[in-house]
Amino acid sequence: MSATSLRSAAQPVEDINFRRGESYPSIQEATASTTEAASVTSSTQEATDELHVSEAGQEADDGAGCAASLDPDLLCSICLDFLFEPLTLKCRHSFCRLCLLQASRLAPDGGACPQCRAEISFDPKTHALDQGLAAKIEEAVPPDELEARRAHTTATLEKMAAANSGPYPLFVMRGSERGFAPGATVSLHFFEPRYRLLARRAWEGDRRFLWAQSEPTAPGEAGLQPQAALLVVLESARFRAGGEADVRGRGEALVRLGRSYVEAGSGGLWLATVDESARPSSALPRASPPPGSADPSMLEGTAQRLRDAIARGAPAYNRGQARRCADIYLRAAREELRVSGARLVRDSLQEAVASAESLLREAEEADGGHARERKEKAAAWALRHAFDHVLTWIAYDSMPSGCTGCSVC
């Protein structure tokens, strides 16, 4: 490279138009000038880079929001934002009301802490706020951000309420005449997946579900009258770690089913609307006692023996041992038929025992393990439904005369 070209890197072109007879600069002079210019250029670039880094850092700080500067104890581990309407569980973990409500709807077991799986002993929708945390949030978060969260929470809760205003979930089980009536106490243990879903939806919705004694008839089929159902209002619900639910409520009104269908992906859960044109008043008299009532002490003995059988059989069923469960239930039912004098108990159990015995014989003759398992499960279910039927009737029969099934006593 010539001295002229080296110098041009540091000086404008007009500066290197040499007059005739003028000597060219030395290589050393040109190199020094080039080095000086490069140093100036490098310094300028470094200053520019520092400016860009500073601006980028400022933009990042501006976009982080107040959550980045808050005490971690004021942050929700679900939404990773500041706690809004904070609820604190017995395990001392805290969450936004909306976050906890949504988590309880989506989780398989529903009523457990999203962090440690401890039981949630209250309804997130109505439980009182942690006022201490709420006050700290009010002090630490700007009002405009609080208002934005309030608007978002309100809109989301309204959408959830609208989703719960559709058809009622429908429980199907044959019940006694006395238990299937307005004012009757309804105590149920749900362990089938579809009915665990029913319990969760009803409890987190408007606390109502329908109880029919048989699956809905085909809509529009000629000659069929609208099917009757009991509208049940839940008063309490306990959700166990595995998702099973113990619910208690009362019959509110006898209604007629409108449109009914099985919800896709629900494992067989029926949904049904109520035919409002045929809906009677909820203030109906309590049903009269059914024939075949027995001594209360005898009925309590029956109830205890059936509960014991369920306590031994249900865990076996949940472990995949349907045949063992069916055998436990079958022995208990046969023993009850031997000692019980109550006609309703005998009528319910005789039919279930006959059905279970037939299904178990078919299971022994079935080709393949899958077909055998289906029959064994059906036998266990036939007996379990009969047990629930009897227990519901006994619970109602044991109430004092004139009791309406309220939660006071």
Coordinates of C-alpha atoms in Angstrom, one line a residue:
M1 CA 0.0 0.0 0.0
S2 CA 1.4 3.5 -0.9
A3 CA 1.9 6.4 1.5
T4 CA -0.8 8.3 -0.3
S5 CA -3.4 5.6 0.3
L6 CA -2.5 5.3 3.9
R7 CA -2.8 9.0 4.5
S8 CA -6.2 9.1 2.8
A9 CA -7.6 7.0 5.6
A10 CA -7.1 10.0 8.0
Q11 CA -7.4 13.1 5.7
P12 CA -9.9 14.3 3.1
V13 CA -9.0 13.9 -0.5
E14 CA -8.4 17.6 -1.1
D15 CA -5.7 17.6 1.5
I16 CA -3.5 15.3 -0.5
N17 CA -3.3 17.1 -3.8
F18 CA 0.4 17.8 -3.7
R19 CA 2.0 20.6 -5.7
R20 CA 4.7 19.9 -8.1
G21 CA 8.1 19.4 -6.4
E22 CA 6.6 18.8 -3.0
S23 CA 7.9 15.7 -1.2
Y24 CA 5.5 12.9 -0.1
P25 CA 5.1 12.2 3.6
S26 CA 7.1 9.4 5.1
I27 CA 5.6 6.0 5.8
Q28 CA 6.1 6.6 9.6
E29 CA 4.1 9.9 9.4
A30 CA 1.3 8.3 7.4
T31 CA 1.1 5.4 9.8
A32 CA 0.9 7.7 12.9
S33 CA -1.9 9.7 11.3
T34 CA -3.8 6.6 10.5
T35 CA -3.4 5.2 14.1
E36 CA -4.6 8.5 15.6
A37 CA -7.7 8.5 13.4
A38 CA -8.5 4.9 14.2
S39 CA -8.2 5.7 17.9
V40 CA -10.7 8.6 17.5
T41 CA -13.1 6.4 15.6
S42 CA -12.9 3.6 18.2
S43 CA -13.5 6.0 21.1
T44 CA -16.6 7.4 19.2
Q45 CA -17.9 3.9 18.7
E46 CA -17.4 2.9 22.3
A47 CA -19.3 6.0 23.4
T48 CA -22.1 5.2 21.0
D49 CA -22.3 1.6 22.3
E50 CA -22.4 2.8 25.9
L51 CA -25.3 5.1 25.0
H52 CA -27.2 2.2 23.4
V53 CA -26.6 -0.1 26.4
S54 CA -27.8 2.6 28.7
E55 CA -30.9 3.2 26.7
A56 CA -31.7 -0.5 26.5
G57 CA -31.3 -0.9 30.2
Q58 CA -33.6 2.0 30.8
E59 CA -36.3 0.5 28.5
A60 CA -36.0 -2.8 30.4
D61 CA -36.4 -1.1 33.7
D62 CA -39.4 0.8 32.4
G63 CA -41.1 -2.4 31.1
A64 CA -40.6 -4.6 34.2
G65 CA -43.6 -3.2 36.1
C66 CA -43.9 -2.9 39.8
A67 CA -43.8 -6.7 40.4
A68 CA -40.0 -6.8 39.9
S69 CA -39.5 -4.4 42.8
L70 CA -42.0 -5.9 45.2
D71 CA -41.2 -8.0 48.3
P72 CA -41.5 -11.7 47.1
D73 CA -44.0 -12.3 49.9
L74 CA -46.4 -10.0 48.0
L75 CA -46.2 -12.0 44.8
C76 CA -48.6 -14.8 43.6
S77 CA -46.8 -17.9 42.6
I78 CA -49.5 -18.7 40.0
C79 CA -49.7 -15.5 38.0
L80 CA -46.2 -14.2 39.1
D81 CA -47.7 -10.8 39.6
F82 CA -48.7 -8.9 42.8
L83 CA -51.3 -10.5 45.0
F84 CA -54.8 -9.1 44.2
E85 CA -57.5 -10.0 46.7
P86 CA -55.1 -12.2 48.5
L87 CA -56.3 -15.4 50.2
T88 CA -54.0 -17.3 52.7
L89 CA -54.4 -21.0 53.3
K90 CA -53.9 -22.9 56.5
C91 CA -50.5 -24.0 55.1
R92 CA -49.6 -20.2 55.0
H93 CA -49.3 -20.1 51.2
S94 CA -51.1 -17.1 49.6
F95 CA -52.6 -16.6 46.2
C96 CA -54.9 -14.2 44.3
R97 CA -58.5 -15.1 44.8
L98 CA -59.0 -15.5 41.0
C99 CA -55.8 -17.5 40.6
L100 CA -56.8 -19.9 43.4
L101 CA -60.4 -20.3 42.1
Q102 CA -59.1 -21.1 38.6
A103 CA -56.5 -23.5 39.9
S104 CA -59.1 -25.3 41.9
R105 CA -61.2 -25.7 38.8
L106 CA -58.4 -27.1 36.7
A107 CA -56.5 -29.3 39.2
P108 CA -57.4 -33.0 39.3
D109 CA -58.1 -33.0 43.0
G110 CA -59.5 -29.5 43.0
G111 CA -59.4 -28.6 46.7
A112 CA -55.6 -28.6 47.3
C113 CA -52.9 -25.9 47.7
P114 CA -51.2 -25.5 44.3
Q115 CA -47.8 -25.4 46.0
C116 CA -47.8 -28.0 48.8
R117 CA -51.1 -29.9 48.1
A118 CA -52.5 -29.3 51.6
E119 CA -56.3 -29.3 51.7
I120 CA -58.2 -26.1 51.0
S121 CA -60.9 -25.9 53.6
F122 CA -62.9 -23.0 52.2
D123 CA -64.5 -21.7 49.1
P124 CA -62.1 -19.3 47.3
K125 CA -65.1 -17.4 45.8
T126 CA -66.5 -16.2 49.1
H127 CA -63.6 -16.5 51.6
A128 CA -62.5 -13.3 53.4
L129 CA -59.4 -11.6 52.2
D130 CA -56.1 -11.6 54.1
Q131 CA -56.4 -8.0 55.2
G132 CA -52.8 -7.7 56.3
L133 CA -51.5 -8.6 52.8
A134 CA -54.2 -6.6 51.1
A135 CA -53.0 -3.5 53.0
K136 CA -49.4 -4.0 52.1
I137 CA -50.4 -4.4 48.4
E138 CA -52.4 -1.1 48.6
E139 CA -49.3 0.7 49.8
A140 CA -46.8 -0.9 47.4
V141 CA -48.7 -0.9 44.1
P142 CA -49.7 2.2 42.1
P143 CA -53.4 2.9 42.0
D144 CA -53.6 2.6 38.2
E145 CA -52.2 -1.0 38.3
L146 CA -54.6 -1.9 41.1
E147 CA -57.5 -0.6 39.0
A148 CA -56.3 -2.6 35.9
R149 CA -56.2 -5.8 37.9
R150 CA -59.6 -5.1 39.4
A151 CA -61.1 -4.7 36.0
H152 CA -59.5 -7.9 34.7
T153 CA -60.6 -9.9 37.7
T154 CA -64.2 -8.6 37.5
A155 CA -64.4 -9.4 33.8
T156 CA -63.0 -13.0 34.3
L157 CA -65.3 -13.7 37.2
E158 CA -68.3 -12.6 35.1
K159 CA -67.2 -14.9 32.3
M160 CA -66.9 -17.8 34.7
A161 CA -70.4 -17.0 36.1
A162 CA -71.9 -17.0 32.6
A163 CA -70.3 -20.4 31.9
N164 CA -72.0 -21.8 35.0
S165 CA -75.5 -20.5 34.1
G166 CA -76.0 -23.1 31.4
P167 CA -77.5 -26.6 31.9
Y168 CA -77.3 -28.3 35.3
P169 CA -75.0 -31.4 35.7
L170 CA -77.2 -34.5 36.3
F171 CA -76.7 -37.2 38.8
V172 CA -78.4 -40.5 37.9
M173 CA -79.2 -43.0 40.7
R174 CA -82.4 -44.7 41.8
G175 CA -83.6 -43.2 45.1
S176 CA -86.3 -43.9 47.5
E177 CA -89.6 -42.2 47.3
R178 CA -88.9 -40.5 50.6
G179 CA -85.4 -39.3 49.8
F180 CA -86.4 -38.1 46.4
A181 CA -88.4 -35.1 47.5
P182 CA -88.2 -31.4 48.3
G183 CA -86.9 -30.8 51.8
A184 CA -85.1 -34.2 51.9
T185 CA -81.5 -34.3 53.1
V186 CA -79.1 -35.4 50.3
S187 CA -75.8 -36.9 51.4
L188 CA -73.7 -38.4 48.7
H189 CA -70.1 -39.7 48.2
F190 CA -69.0 -39.1 44.6
F191 CA -66.0 -41.2 43.5
E192 CA -66.9 -41.8 39.8
P193 CA -64.9 -39.4 37.6
R194 CA -68.0 -37.9 36.0
Y195 CA -69.6 -37.3 39.4
R196 CA -66.5 -35.9 40.9
L197 CA -66.7 -33.4 38.0
L198 CA -70.4 -32.8 38.8
A199 CA -69.5 -32.0 42.4
R200 CA -66.8 -29.6 41.5
R201 CA -68.9 -27.7 38.9
A202 CA -71.9 -27.5 41.2
W203 CA -69.9 -26.3 44.2
E204 CA -68.1 -23.6 42.2
G205 CA -71.2 -22.6 40.3
D206 CA -74.6 -21.9 41.7
R207 CA -74.5 -24.8 44.2
R208 CA -77.2 -26.8 42.3
F209 CA -77.4 -30.0 40.4
L210 CA -80.2 -32.3 39.2
W211 CA -80.8 -35.8 40.5
A212 CA -82.8 -38.2 38.2
Q213 CA -83.7 -41.8 39.0
S214 CA -82.8 -43.0 35.5
E215 CA -80.9 -41.7 32.5
P216 CA -82.9 -39.2 30.5
T217 CA -85.2 -40.5 27.8
A218 CA -84.6 -39.8 24.1
P219 CA -85.6 -36.2 23.4
G220 CA -88.7 -35.9 21.3
E221 CA -89.6 -39.6 21.4
A222 CA -93.3 -40.0 20.8
G223 CA -95.5 -40.8 23.8
L224 CA -92.9 -40.0 26.5
Q225 CA -93.7 -37.4 29.2
P226 CA -91.0 -35.0 30.5
Q227 CA -88.8 -36.8 33.0
A228 CA -89.0 -35.7 36.7
A229 CA -85.8 -34.8 38.6
L230 CA -85.0 -33.3 42.0
L231 CA -83.2 -30.0 42.0
V232 CA -80.6 -30.3 44.8
V233 CA -79.0 -27.3 46.6
L234 CA -75.6 -28.0 48.0
E235 CA -74.9 -26.8 51.6
S236 CA -71.4 -28.3 52.1
A237 CA -68.8 -30.2 50.1
R238 CA -65.5 -31.8 51.1
F239 CA -63.0 -32.7 48.3
R240 CA -60.5 -35.4 49.2
A241 CA -56.9 -35.6 48.0
G242 CA -57.8 -38.1 45.2
G243 CA -60.6 -35.9 43.9
E244 CA -63.5 -37.8 45.6
A245 CA -66.2 -35.6 47.1
D246 CA -68.5 -35.8 50.0
V247 CA -71.5 -33.5 49.5
R248 CA -74.5 -32.7 51.6
G249 CA -77.5 -30.6 50.6
R250 CA -81.3 -30.7 50.4
G251 CA -83.9 -31.2 47.7
E252 CA -85.2 -27.8 46.6
A253 CA -87.9 -28.7 44.0
L254 CA -89.2 -31.4 41.8
V255 CA -88.7 -30.3 38.2
R256 CA -89.1 -31.6 34.6
L257 CA -86.1 -32.1 32.5
G258 CA -85.8 -30.2 29.3
R259 CA -83.0 -30.8 26.8
S260 CA -80.5 -33.5 28.0
Y261 CA -77.3 -34.7 26.6
V262 CA -73.9 -36.3 27.6
E263 CA -71.1 -33.8 27.6
A264 CA -68.2 -34.8 25.3
G265 CA -65.0 -35.7 27.1
S266 CA -66.7 -35.8 30.5
G267 CA -66.6 -39.6 31.0
G268 CA -70.4 -39.8 30.6
L269 CA -71.7 -36.8 32.6
W270 CA -75.2 -35.8 31.7
L271 CA -76.2 -32.2 31.4
A272 CA -79.8 -31.1 31.4
T273 CA -81.9 -28.0 31.3
V274 CA -85.1 -27.5 33.3
D275 CA -88.4 -27.1 31.7
E276 CA -89.5 -23.9 33.4
S277 CA -93.0 -24.1 32.0
A278 CA -93.5 -27.3 34.0
R279 CA -91.4 -26.3 37.1
P280 CA -93.5 -26.4 40.3
S281 CA -93.0 -24.3 43.3
S282 CA -90.0 -25.0 45.5
A283 CA -92.2 -24.8 48.6
L284 CA -93.6 -28.3 48.3
P285 CA -94.5 -30.4 51.3
R286 CA -92.2 -33.1 52.6
A287 CA -92.9 -36.6 51.3
S288 CA -94.7 -39.0 53.4
P289 CA -92.8 -41.9 54.9
P290 CA -92.4 -44.9 52.6
P291 CA -93.9 -48.3 53.6
G292 CA -91.5 -50.7 55.3
S293 CA -89.9 -48.4 57.8
A294 CA -88.0 -50.2 60.5
D295 CA -86.8 -49.5 64.0
P296 CA -84.3 -46.6 64.0
S297 CA -81.6 -48.6 65.9
M298 CA -81.9 -51.4 63.3
L299 CA -81.5 -49.0 60.5
E300 CA -78.5 -47.4 62.1
G301 CA -76.9 -50.8 62.3
T302 CA -77.6 -51.4 58.6
A303 CA -76.1 -48.0 57.8
Q304 CA -73.0 -48.7 59.7
R305 CA -72.4 -52.1 58.1
L306 CA -72.9 -50.7 54.6
R307 CA -70.5 -47.8 55.4
D308 CA -67.9 -50.3 56.6
A309 CA -68.3 -52.4 53.4
I310 CA -67.8 -49.2 51.3
A311 CA -64.7 -48.3 53.4
R312 CA -63.2 -51.7 52.6
G313 CA -64.4 -52.1 49.0
A314 CA -63.8 -48.6 47.5
P315 CA -60.0 -48.6 48.1
A316 CA -59.8 -52.0 46.4
Y317 CA -61.7 -50.7 43.4
N318 CA -59.5 -47.6 43.2
R319 CA -56.4 -49.9 43.2
G320 CA -57.9 -51.7 40.2
Q321 CA -59.2 -54.7 42.1
A322 CA -62.8 -54.5 41.0
R323 CA -63.5 -58.2 41.7
R324 CA -62.3 -57.9 45.3
C325 CA -64.5 -54.8 45.7
A326 CA -67.5 -56.6 44.3
D327 CA -67.0 -59.6 46.6
I328 CA -66.8 -57.3 49.6
Y329 CA -70.0 -55.6 48.7
L330 CA -71.7 -58.8 47.8
R331 CA -70.9 -60.4 51.2
A332 CA -72.2 -57.3 53.0
A333 CA -75.4 -57.2 51.0
R334 CA -76.1 -60.9 51.6
E335 CA -75.6 -60.5 55.3
E336 CA -77.9 -57.5 55.3
L337 CA -80.6 -59.5 53.5
R338 CA -80.3 -62.1 56.2
V339 CA -80.7 -59.7 59.2
S340 CA -82.6 -56.7 58.0
G341 CA -86.4 -56.5 58.3
A342 CA -86.9 -53.2 56.5
R343 CA -88.7 -53.7 53.3
L344 CA -87.0 -50.9 51.3
V345 CA -83.6 -52.2 52.4
R346 CA -84.5 -55.7 51.3
D347 CA -86.0 -54.6 48.0
S348 CA -83.0 -52.5 47.1
L349 CA -80.4 -55.1 48.0
Q350 CA -82.2 -58.1 46.5
E351 CA -82.3 -56.6 43.1
A352 CA -78.6 -55.5 43.3
V353 CA -77.4 -58.9 44.6
A354 CA -79.2 -60.7 41.7
S355 CA -77.7 -58.3 39.2
A356 CA -74.2 -58.6 40.7
E357 CA -74.3 -62.3 40.9
S358 CA -75.3 -62.5 37.2
L359 CA -72.5 -60.1 36.2
L360 CA -69.9 -62.0 38.1
R361 CA -70.9 -65.3 36.5
E362 CA -70.6 -63.6 33.1
A363 CA -67.2 -62.3 34.1
E364 CA -65.9 -65.8 34.9
E365 CA -67.1 -66.9 31.4
A366 CA -65.7 -63.9 29.6
D367 CA -63.0 -64.2 26.9
G368 CA -60.2 -61.8 27.7
G369 CA -59.2 -59.8 30.7
H370 CA -60.8 -56.5 29.5
A371 CA -64.3 -58.0 29.1
R372 CA -64.0 -59.7 32.5
E373 CA -62.9 -56.5 34.1
R374 CA -65.9 -54.6 32.7
K375 CA -68.3 -57.2 34.1
E376 CA -66.6 -57.1 37.5
K377 CA -66.8 -53.3 37.6
A378 CA -70.4 -53.3 36.7
A379 CA -71.1 -55.8 39.5
A380 CA -69.4 -53.5 42.0
W381 CA -71.3 -50.5 40.7
A382 CA -74.7 -52.3 40.9
L383 CA -74.1 -53.0 44.6
R384 CA -72.6 -49.6 45.4
H385 CA -75.6 -47.7 43.9
A386 CA -77.9 -49.9 46.0
F387 CA -75.8 -49.1 49.2
D388 CA -76.0 -45.4 48.4
H389 CA -79.7 -45.6 47.8
V390 CA -80.3 -47.4 51.2
L391 CA -77.9 -45.0 53.1
T392 CA -79.7 -41.9 51.6
W393 CA -83.1 -43.3 52.7
I394 CA -81.8 -44.1 56.2
A395 CA -80.3 -40.7 56.7
Y396 CA -83.7 -39.1 55.8
D397 CA -85.7 -41.6 57.8
S398 CA -83.6 -40.7 60.9
M399 CA -84.4 -37.0 60.9
P400 CA -86.9 -35.8 63.5
S401 CA -90.5 -35.4 62.5
G402 CA -91.1 -32.0 60.9
C403 CA -87.4 -31.5 60.0
T404 CA -86.9 -29.9 56.6
G405 CA -83.4 -31.0 56.1
C406 CA -81.8 -27.7 56.9
S407 CA -78.2 -27.5 58.1
V408 CA -79.0 -26.2 61.6
C409 CA -79.4 -29.5 63.3

